[in-house]
Tab-separated table of C-alpha atoms in Angstrom:
chain	number	residue	atom	x	y	z
A	22	UNK	CA	-0.012	-0.038	0.015
A	23	UNK	CA	2.868	2.402	0.818
A	24	UNK	CA	4.491	1.676	-2.595
A	25	UNK	CA	1.212	2.332	-4.414
A	26	UNK	CA	0.679	5.545	-2.565
A	27	UNK	CA	4.174	6.766	-3.588
A	28	UNK	CA	3.625	5.708	-7.123
A	29	UNK	CA	0.273	7.531	-7.355
A	30	UNK	CA	1.883	10.672	-5.875
A	31	UNK	CA	4.640	10.548	-8.331
A	32	UNK	CA	2.121	9.979	-11.180
A	33	UNK	CA	-0.039	12.825	-9.982
A	34	UNK	CA	2.922	15.248	-9.857
A	35	UNK	CA	3.967	14.079	-13.367
A	36	UNK	CA	0.459	14.798	-14.795
A	37	UNK	CA	0.401	18.125	-13.166
A	38	UNK	CA	3.730	19.205	-14.607
A	39	UNK	CA	2.769	17.772	-18.038
A	40	UNK	CA	-0.463	19.734	-18.042
A	41	UNK	CA	1.283	22.851	-16.964
A	42	UNK	CA	3.723	22.573	-19.806
A	43	UNK	CA	1.472	20.945	-22.276
A	44	UNK	CA	1.912	23.395	-25.161
A	45	UNK	CA	5.821	22.922	-25.042
A	46	UNK	CA	5.391	19.174	-24.721
A	47	UNK	CA	3.044	18.925	-27.746
A	48	UNK	CA	5.529	21.096	-29.765
A	49	UNK	CA	8.451	18.988	-28.732
A	50	UNK	CA	6.522	15.814	-29.638
A	51	UNK	CA	5.679	17.150	-33.108
A	52	UNK	CA	9.340	18.027	-33.683
A	53	UNK	CA	10.878	14.926	-32.292
A	54	UNK	CA	8.381	12.092	-32.258
A	55	UNK	CA	10.486	9.737	-34.272
A	56	UNK	CA	13.316	10.287	-31.831
A	57	UNK	CA	11.150	9.555	-28.905
A	58	UNK	CA	9.845	6.357	-30.558
A	59	UNK	CA	13.517	5.348	-31.332
A	60	UNK	CA	14.385	5.731	-27.687
A	61	UNK	CA	11.513	3.613	-26.601
A	62	UNK	CA	12.416	0.933	-29.149
A	63	UNK	CA	16.062	1.120	-27.862
A	64	UNK	CA	14.926	0.478	-24.335
A	65	UNK	CA	12.629	-2.392	-25.414
A	66	UNK	CA	15.577	-3.893	-27.419
A	67	UNK	CA	18.049	-3.781	-24.607
A	68	UNK	CA	15.505	-5.341	-22.169
A	69	UNK	CA	14.506	-7.990	-24.664
A	70	UNK	CA	18.195	-8.925	-25.489
A	71	UNK	CA	18.997	-9.302	-21.812
A	72	UNK	CA	15.845	-11.380	-21.137
A	73	UNK	CA	16.875	-13.760	-23.944
A	74	UNK	CA	20.360	-14.103	-22.354
A	75	UNK	CA	18.789	-14.884	-19.010
A	76	UNK	CA	16.308	-17.370	-20.551
A	77	UNK	CA	19.301	-19.173	-21.956
A	78	UNK	CA	20.610	-19.885	-18.478
A	79	UNK	CA	17.948	-18.913	-15.812
A	80	UNK	CA	19.329	-21.065	-12.972
A	81	UNK	CA	20.382	-19.185	-9.883
A	82	UNK	CA	23.603	-21.140	-9.534
A	83	UNK	CA	26.499	-21.885	-11.832
A	84	UNK	CA	26.940	-25.573	-12.871
A	85	UNK	CA	30.732	-25.802	-12.318
A	86	UNK	CA	32.251	-22.426	-11.156
A	87	UNK	CA	29.667	-21.860	-8.443
A	88	UNK	CA	29.241	-18.101	-8.808
A	89	UNK	CA	27.848	-15.723	-6.327
A	90	UNK	CA	24.207	-15.940	-7.258
A	91	UNK	CA	23.214	-17.730	-4.100
A	92	UNK	CA	24.669	-14.846	-1.963
A	93	UNK	CA	22.954	-12.184	-4.072
A	94	UNK	CA	19.603	-14.170	-4.001
A	95	UNK	CA	19.807	-14.652	-0.284
A	96	UNK	CA	20.422	-10.898	0.311
A	97	UNK	CA	17.660	-9.972	-2.065
A	98	UNK	CA	15.239	-12.384	-0.235
A	99	UNK	CA	16.364	-11.051	3.208
A	100	UNK	CA	15.704	-7.440	2.140
A	101	UNK	CA	12.242	-8.248	0.771
A	102	UNK	CA	11.254	-10.287	3.836
A	103	UNK	CA	12.709	-8.070	6.633
A	104	UNK	CA	10.118	-6.061	8.650
A	105	UNK	CA	12.855	-3.753	10.011
A	106	UNK	CA	16.200	-2.354	8.686
A	107	UNK	CA	18.998	-3.224	8.542
A	108	UNK	CA	17.667	-6.494	7.196
A	109	UNK	CA	18.488	-9.834	8.827
A	110	UNK	CA	21.575	-11.686	7.802
A	111	UNK	CA	20.640	-14.927	5.958
A	112	UNK	CA	24.063	-16.361	6.741
A	113	UNK	CA	24.234	-15.627	10.391
A	114	UNK	CA	21.263	-16.298	12.610
A	115	UNK	CA	20.336	-13.398	14.883
A	116	UNK	CA	22.626	-10.952	12.926
A	117	UNK	CA	21.951	-8.376	10.370
A	118	UNK	CA	23.504	-7.590	6.984
A	119	UNK	CA	26.674	-5.651	7.445
A	120	UNK	CA	26.999	-4.687	3.864
A	121	UNK	CA	25.721	-1.903	1.640
A	122	UNK	CA	22.336	-3.459	0.862
A	123	UNK	CA	20.289	-0.565	-0.481
A	124	UNK	CA	20.584	-1.665	-4.026
A	125	UNK	CA	18.418	-4.624	-3.171
A	126	UNK	CA	15.830	-2.326	-1.734
A	127	UNK	CA	15.945	-0.355	-4.952
A	128	UNK	CA	15.252	-3.410	-7.106
A	129	UNK	CA	13.054	-5.053	-4.568
A	130	UNK	CA	10.290	-2.331	-4.519
A	131	UNK	CA	8.757	-3.324	-7.822
A	132	UNK	CA	9.153	-7.004	-6.858
A	133	UNK	CA	7.203	-6.434	-3.744
A	134	UNK	CA	4.644	-4.217	-5.369
A	135	UNK	CA	3.943	-6.647	-8.219
A	136	UNK	CA	3.921	-9.684	-5.969
A	137	UNK	CA	6.096	-11.808	-8.287
A	138	UNK	CA	8.321	-14.677	-7.005
A	139	UNK	CA	11.780	-13.544	-6.150
A	140	UNK	CA	13.294	-16.225	-8.195
A	141	UNK	CA	11.526	-14.906	-11.265
A	142	UNK	CA	12.212	-11.323	-10.367
A	143	UNK	CA	15.888	-12.081	-10.183
A	144	UNK	CA	15.961	-12.792	-13.936
A	145	UNK	CA	13.847	-9.566	-14.629
A	146	UNK	CA	16.017	-7.294	-12.478
A	147	UNK	CA	19.160	-7.969	-14.549
A	148	UNK	CA	17.497	-6.985	-17.905
A	149	UNK	CA	15.899	-3.904	-16.257
A	150	UNK	CA	19.383	-2.807	-15.073
A	151	UNK	CA	20.787	-3.489	-18.364
A	152	UNK	CA	18.187	-1.281	-20.037
A	153	UNK	CA	18.663	1.496	-17.534
A	154	UNK	CA	22.436	1.465	-17.907
A	155	UNK	CA	22.052	1.569	-21.734
A	156	UNK	CA	19.671	4.551	-21.585
A	157	UNK	CA	21.852	6.327	-19.083
A	158	UNK	CA	24.864	5.998	-21.380
A	159	UNK	CA	22.866	7.220	-24.262
A	160	UNK	CA	21.617	10.223	-22.343
A	161	UNK	CA	25.063	11.386	-21.125
A	162	UNK	CA	26.731	11.070	-24.511
A	163	UNK	CA	23.722	12.624	-26.382
A	164	UNK	CA	23.870	15.657	-24.195
A	165	UNK	CA	27.609	15.994	-24.277
A	166	UNK	CA	27.458	16.178	-28.089
A	167	UNK	CA	24.797	18.895	-27.959
A	168	UNK	CA	21.670	16.835	-28.770
A	169	UNK	CA	19.442	19.163	-26.711
A	170	UNK	CA	20.427	22.240	-28.880
A	171	UNK	CA	19.078	21.031	-32.144
A	172	UNK	CA	16.308	19.092	-33.707
A	173	UNK	CA	16.501	15.414	-32.926
A	174	UNK	CA	17.238	13.473	-36.117
A	175	UNK	CA	18.133	9.845	-35.999
A	176	UNK	CA	21.087	10.417	-38.349
A	177	UNK	CA	22.600	13.347	-36.310
A	178	UNK	CA	25.903	13.008	-34.511
A	179	UNK	CA	24.283	13.218	-30.990
A	180	UNK	CA	22.073	10.266	-31.718
A	181	UNK	CA	24.770	8.164	-33.270
A	182	UNK	CA	27.160	9.160	-30.442
A	183	UNK	CA	24.415	8.046	-28.006
A	184	UNK	CA	24.244	4.656	-29.534
A	185	UNK	CA	28.044	4.386	-29.342
A	186	UNK	CA	27.702	5.216	-25.654
A	187	UNK	CA	25.202	2.403	-25.231
A	188	UNK	CA	27.564	-0.046	-26.949
A	189	UNK	CA	30.655	1.219	-25.107
A	190	UNK	CA	29.185	1.201	-21.732
A	191	UNK	CA	26.828	-1.828	-21.748
A	192	UNK	CA	27.942	-4.195	-24.534
A	193	UNK	CA	31.618	-3.868	-25.266
A	194	UNK	CA	34.045	-5.102	-22.678
A	195	UNK	CA	37.513	-4.014	-21.696
A	196	UNK	CA	39.160	-5.440	-24.850
A	197	UNK	CA	40.257	-8.541	-22.851
A	198	UNK	CA	38.839	-10.790	-25.495
A	199	UNK	CA	41.009	-9.119	-28.173
A	200	UNK	CA	44.105	-9.657	-25.973
A	201	UNK	CA	43.072	-13.259	-25.496
A	202	UNK	CA	42.971	-13.776	-29.278
A	203	UNK	CA	46.346	-12.152	-29.637
A	204	UNK	CA	47.988	-14.160	-26.901
A	205	UNK	CA	46.194	-17.293	-28.287
A	206	UNK	CA	47.956	-16.752	-31.638
A	207	UNK	CA	51.239	-16.441	-29.876
A	208	UNK	CA	50.611	-19.607	-27.738
A	209	UNK	CA	50.383	-21.580	-31.030
A	210	UNK	CA	54.084	-21.032	-31.466
A	211	UNK	CA	55.486	-20.593	-27.959
A	212	UNK	CA	55.894	-24.322	-27.378
A	213	UNK	CA	54.134	-24.312	-24.051
A	214	UNK	CA	56.042	-21.247	-22.639
A	215	UNK	CA	53.832	-18.641	-20.990
A	216	UNK	CA	53.620	-15.874	-23.517
A	217	UNK	CA	53.379	-13.254	-20.696
A	218	UNK	CA	56.850	-14.143	-19.588
A	219	UNK	CA	58.368	-13.688	-23.001
A	220	UNK	CA	60.343	-10.605	-24.044
A	221	UNK	CA	59.433	-8.319	-26.911
A	222	UNK	CA	61.410	-10.197	-29.569
A	223	UNK	CA	60.036	-13.555	-28.483
A	224	UNK	CA	56.492	-12.390	-28.588
A	225	UNK	CA	57.122	-10.829	-32.067
A	226	UNK	CA	58.456	-14.162	-33.273
A	227	UNK	CA	55.604	-16.134	-31.718
A	228	UNK	CA	53.027	-13.792	-33.304
A	229	UNK	CA	54.498	-14.277	-36.803
A	230	UNK	CA	54.742	-18.012	-36.428
A	231	UNK	CA	51.366	-18.211	-34.729
A	232	UNK	CA	49.678	-16.402	-37.610
A	233	UNK	CA	51.128	-18.915	-40.007
A	234	UNK	CA	49.951	-21.879	-37.929
A	235	UNK	CA	46.563	-20.282	-37.458
A	236	UNK	CA	45.607	-21.669	-40.864
A	237	UNK	CA	46.375	-25.214	-39.772
A	238	UNK	CA	44.447	-25.292	-36.405
A	239	UNK	CA	40.728	-24.868	-35.885
A	240	UNK	CA	41.075	-23.450	-32.317
A	241	UNK	CA	43.169	-21.237	-30.114
A	242	UNK	CA	42.998	-23.843	-27.362
A	243	UNK	CA	40.891	-21.852	-24.858
A	244	UNK	CA	38.140	-23.406	-22.822
A	245	UNK	CA	34.623	-22.168	-23.617
A	246	UNK	CA	34.316	-20.478	-20.246
A	247	UNK	CA	37.685	-18.643	-20.614
A	248	UNK	CA	36.301	-16.420	-23.371
A	249	UNK	CA	34.171	-14.616	-20.952
A	250	UNK	CA	35.900	-15.292	-17.593
A	251	UNK	CA	39.449	-14.299	-18.491
A	252	UNK	CA	38.620	-10.705	-19.478
A	253	UNK	CA	37.128	-10.181	-16.023
A	254	UNK	CA	40.611	-10.743	-14.597
A	255	UNK	CA	42.585	-9.042	-17.327
A	256	UNK	CA	45.216	-7.339	-15.014
A	257	UNK	CA	47.702	-9.916	-13.735
A	258	UNK	CA	45.312	-12.799	-13.450
A	259	UNK	CA	48.170	-15.201	-13.150
A	260	UNK	CA	49.479	-13.436	-10.162
A	261	UNK	CA	46.104	-12.773	-8.332
A	262	UNK	CA	45.484	-9.310	-9.775
A	263	UNK	CA	42.426	-7.180	-9.332
A	264	UNK	CA	38.993	-8.037	-10.567
A	265	UNK	CA	38.135	-6.196	-13.736
A	266	UNK	CA	34.482	-7.067	-14.233
A	267	UNK	CA	32.765	-4.944	-16.852
A	268	UNK	CA	29.032	-4.409	-17.038
A	269	UNK	CA	28.235	-6.999	-19.723
A	270	UNK	CA	30.235	-9.685	-17.968
A	271	UNK	CA	28.120	-9.255	-14.873
A	272	UNK	CA	24.965	-9.410	-16.913
A	273	UNK	CA	26.274	-12.532	-18.710
A	274	UNK	CA	27.341	-14.233	-15.479
A	275	UNK	CA	24.085	-13.122	-13.801
A	276	UNK	CA	25.351	-11.564	-10.586
A	277	UNK	CA	23.335	-8.495	-9.461
A	278	UNK	CA	26.181	-7.171	-7.090
A	279	UNK	CA	25.970	-3.870	-5.417
A	280	UNK	CA	28.366	-2.319	-7.927
A	281	UNK	CA	26.032	-3.394	-10.778
A	282	UNK	CA	22.794	-2.078	-9.187
A	283	UNK	CA	24.666	1.269	-8.459
A	284	UNK	CA	25.581	1.806	-12.195
A	285	UNK	CA	22.245	3.397	-13.169
A	286	UNK	CA	22.542	5.669	-10.119
A	287	UNK	CA	26.016	6.672	-11.020
A	288	UNK	CA	24.816	7.524	-14.459
A	289	UNK	CA	22.020	9.632	-12.923
A	290	UNK	CA	24.612	11.533	-10.872
A	291	UNK	CA	26.792	11.966	-13.971
A	292	UNK	CA	23.798	13.209	-15.980
A	293	UNK	CA	23.081	15.817	-13.276
A	294	UNK	CA	26.658	16.950	-13.333
A	295	UNK	CA	26.491	17.285	-17.202
A	296	UNK	CA	23.167	19.221	-16.815
A	297	UNK	CA	24.801	21.710	-14.385
A	298	UNK	CA	27.788	22.340	-16.616
A	299	UNK	CA	25.667	22.712	-19.836
A	300	UNK	CA	23.217	25.084	-18.095
A	301	UNK	CA	26.019	27.299	-16.885
A	302	UNK	CA	27.675	27.461	-20.275
A	303	UNK	CA	24.420	28.132	-22.149
A	304	UNK	CA	23.438	30.841	-19.606
A	305	UNK	CA	20.201	29.122	-18.700
A	306	UNK	CA	21.102	28.511	-15.072
A	307	UNK	CA	21.440	32.194	-14.440
A	308	UNK	CA	17.878	32.696	-15.538
A	309	UNK	CA	16.363	30.232	-12.985
A	310	UNK	CA	14.957	31.223	-9.681
A	311	UNK	CA	16.389	30.550	-6.281
A	312	UNK	CA	13.871	27.809	-5.583
A	313	UNK	CA	14.849	25.907	-8.809
A	314	UNK	CA	18.507	26.228	-7.956
A	315	UNK	CA	17.810	24.809	-4.520
A	316	UNK	CA	15.809	21.993	-5.898
A	317	UNK	CA	18.558	21.279	-8.406
A	318	UNK	CA	21.177	21.101	-5.775
A	319	UNK	CA	19.018	18.903	-3.518
A	320	UNK	CA	18.338	16.520	-6.389
A	321	UNK	CA	21.978	16.217	-6.949
A	322	UNK	CA	22.679	15.644	-3.348
A	323	UNK	CA	20.063	12.824	-3.372
A	324	UNK	CA	21.556	11.268	-6.513
A	325	UNK	CA	24.977	11.250	-5.110
A	326	UNK	CA	24.108	10.509	-1.518
A	327	UNK	CA	22.099	7.424	-2.404
A	328	UNK	CA	25.343	5.832	-3.699
A	329	UNK	CA	26.690	5.523	-0.160
A	330	UNK	CA	24.242	2.879	0.983
A	331	UNK	CA	24.103	1.356	-2.516
A	332	UNK	CA	27.759	0.838	-3.310
A	333	UNK	CA	29.832	2.802	-0.921
A	334	UNK	CA	32.947	3.127	-3.099
A	335	UNK	CA	30.961	4.925	-5.836
A	336	UNK	CA	29.977	7.662	-3.358
A	337	UNK	CA	33.246	9.344	-2.908
A	338	UNK	CA	34.266	9.983	-6.532
A	339	UNK	CA	30.824	11.183	-7.495
A	340	UNK	CA	30.753	13.427	-4.335
A	341	UNK	CA	33.980	15.067	-5.577
A	342	UNK	CA	32.605	15.364	-9.100
A	343	UNK	CA	29.322	16.823	-7.970
A	344	UNK	CA	30.959	19.291	-5.672
A	345	UNK	CA	33.397	20.331	-8.509
A	346	UNK	CA	30.360	21.003	-10.804
A	347	UNK	CA	28.724	23.190	-8.272
A	348	UNK	CA	32.009	25.062	-7.645
A	349	UNK	CA	32.457	25.467	-11.397
A	350	UNK	CA	28.917	26.861	-11.762
A	351	UNK	CA	29.556	29.322	-8.915
A	352	UNK	CA	32.860	30.425	-10.418
A	353	UNK	CA	31.403	30.879	-13.940
A	354	UNK	CA	28.431	32.874	-12.736
A	355	UNK	CA	30.633	35.038	-10.498
A	356	UNK	CA	32.994	35.740	-13.429
A	357	UNK	CA	30.129	36.342	-15.879
A	358	UNK	CA	27.107	38.173	-14.433
A	359	UNK	CA	27.943	38.160	-10.660
A	360	UNK	CA	27.081	35.550	-7.983
A	361	UNK	CA	23.374	35.409	-7.449
A	362	UNK	CA	22.974	32.660	-4.904
C-alpha cells in the first residue's frame, strides 16, 4: 500500500507538470516524435536482449564455477522479507546484513509491489538494469554532443554518439577478448612457454609463427568459459591481480552485485553533473529562480548520496565530481554576471 501511494503521488505530480507545460510538450512531440519512438524501441531492445540471455541460463547457480548468485539471491530475499532495517543476515542467525544493501531495496520495490516470485524477479532485475544502464549511457553522450540544442534526427551525430555510448558502456568489454585472441595466436608457436613471460622479440616471433599456424588449427586452445571469464581478470590474473569485471560480464554471468545495481545511479549523478555544466555554459542557469536552484542542488545531493548505502565506493568520486560541478557553476556565474545565490 505504501509503494502504491508513492507511485500514485509521483504519477499525479507528473500529470500536473505535464499539463502545466502541455503546449511545449506537444510542440516537442511534433518536432521529435520519431526520436522519442526510437528511444523507446532502444529500451525495449536492450531489455529483450537481456531477457533472452537470462532465458538461456535462468538457474540461480552456476553448474561448475559456483558463482555468487546464491549470496545475491539470499540478500535479495532477506531485504524483501525483513520487517525492520537493517535486514536480517541470511548467513548468520540473529545478525543483520553488515553490507551496503540498499541496491536490493532499490530493485526489490517493484518485486514487492507486483507480488512476483523473487526467483522470477531475479531474472527480470538484470534486464531492467541493463536497459537503464544503456539509456543512461545514451543520455550522457547525447547531451555532451549537444543533442538538446538542435532538432533530434536519427542520423545526427548526437544520436549516433548516444548509440556508441550504449555499446561502449553496456555491450563492449575491456578489450580483454582481443588480448586473448592475440595471446592465443602467440601460444600456437610458444611451445608451452607462458607468453606473458616472453620478451618483446620472443613475442614478435611467436606472433608471426602463430599467424602462419593459425591456418592449420581450428582453435586457439581456450576453454569455452575462458572467453568470458578471463577478461574479467585481465590485469595480472596469473598473479592474483584485481577483478576487472565490466557491465556486460556481470549481466552474462548473472550476478546483481551492489556495484552493478549502483551503475544506473552513478549515471544519474553523472547526468546531473552534465546538466549543471551545460546550463551554466548556455546561460540558462542564471535565468532560473532561487527555488529551482535549490531543488537542483537537493536533487544532485540525493543522486550522489544514495550511492553511499548502495555501493559505498562509488559515493566518494561522485561526491567530488558533484561538488566540482557546483563550484564550477559558482565560479562561472561570478565571473560572468555576478554571483546570485
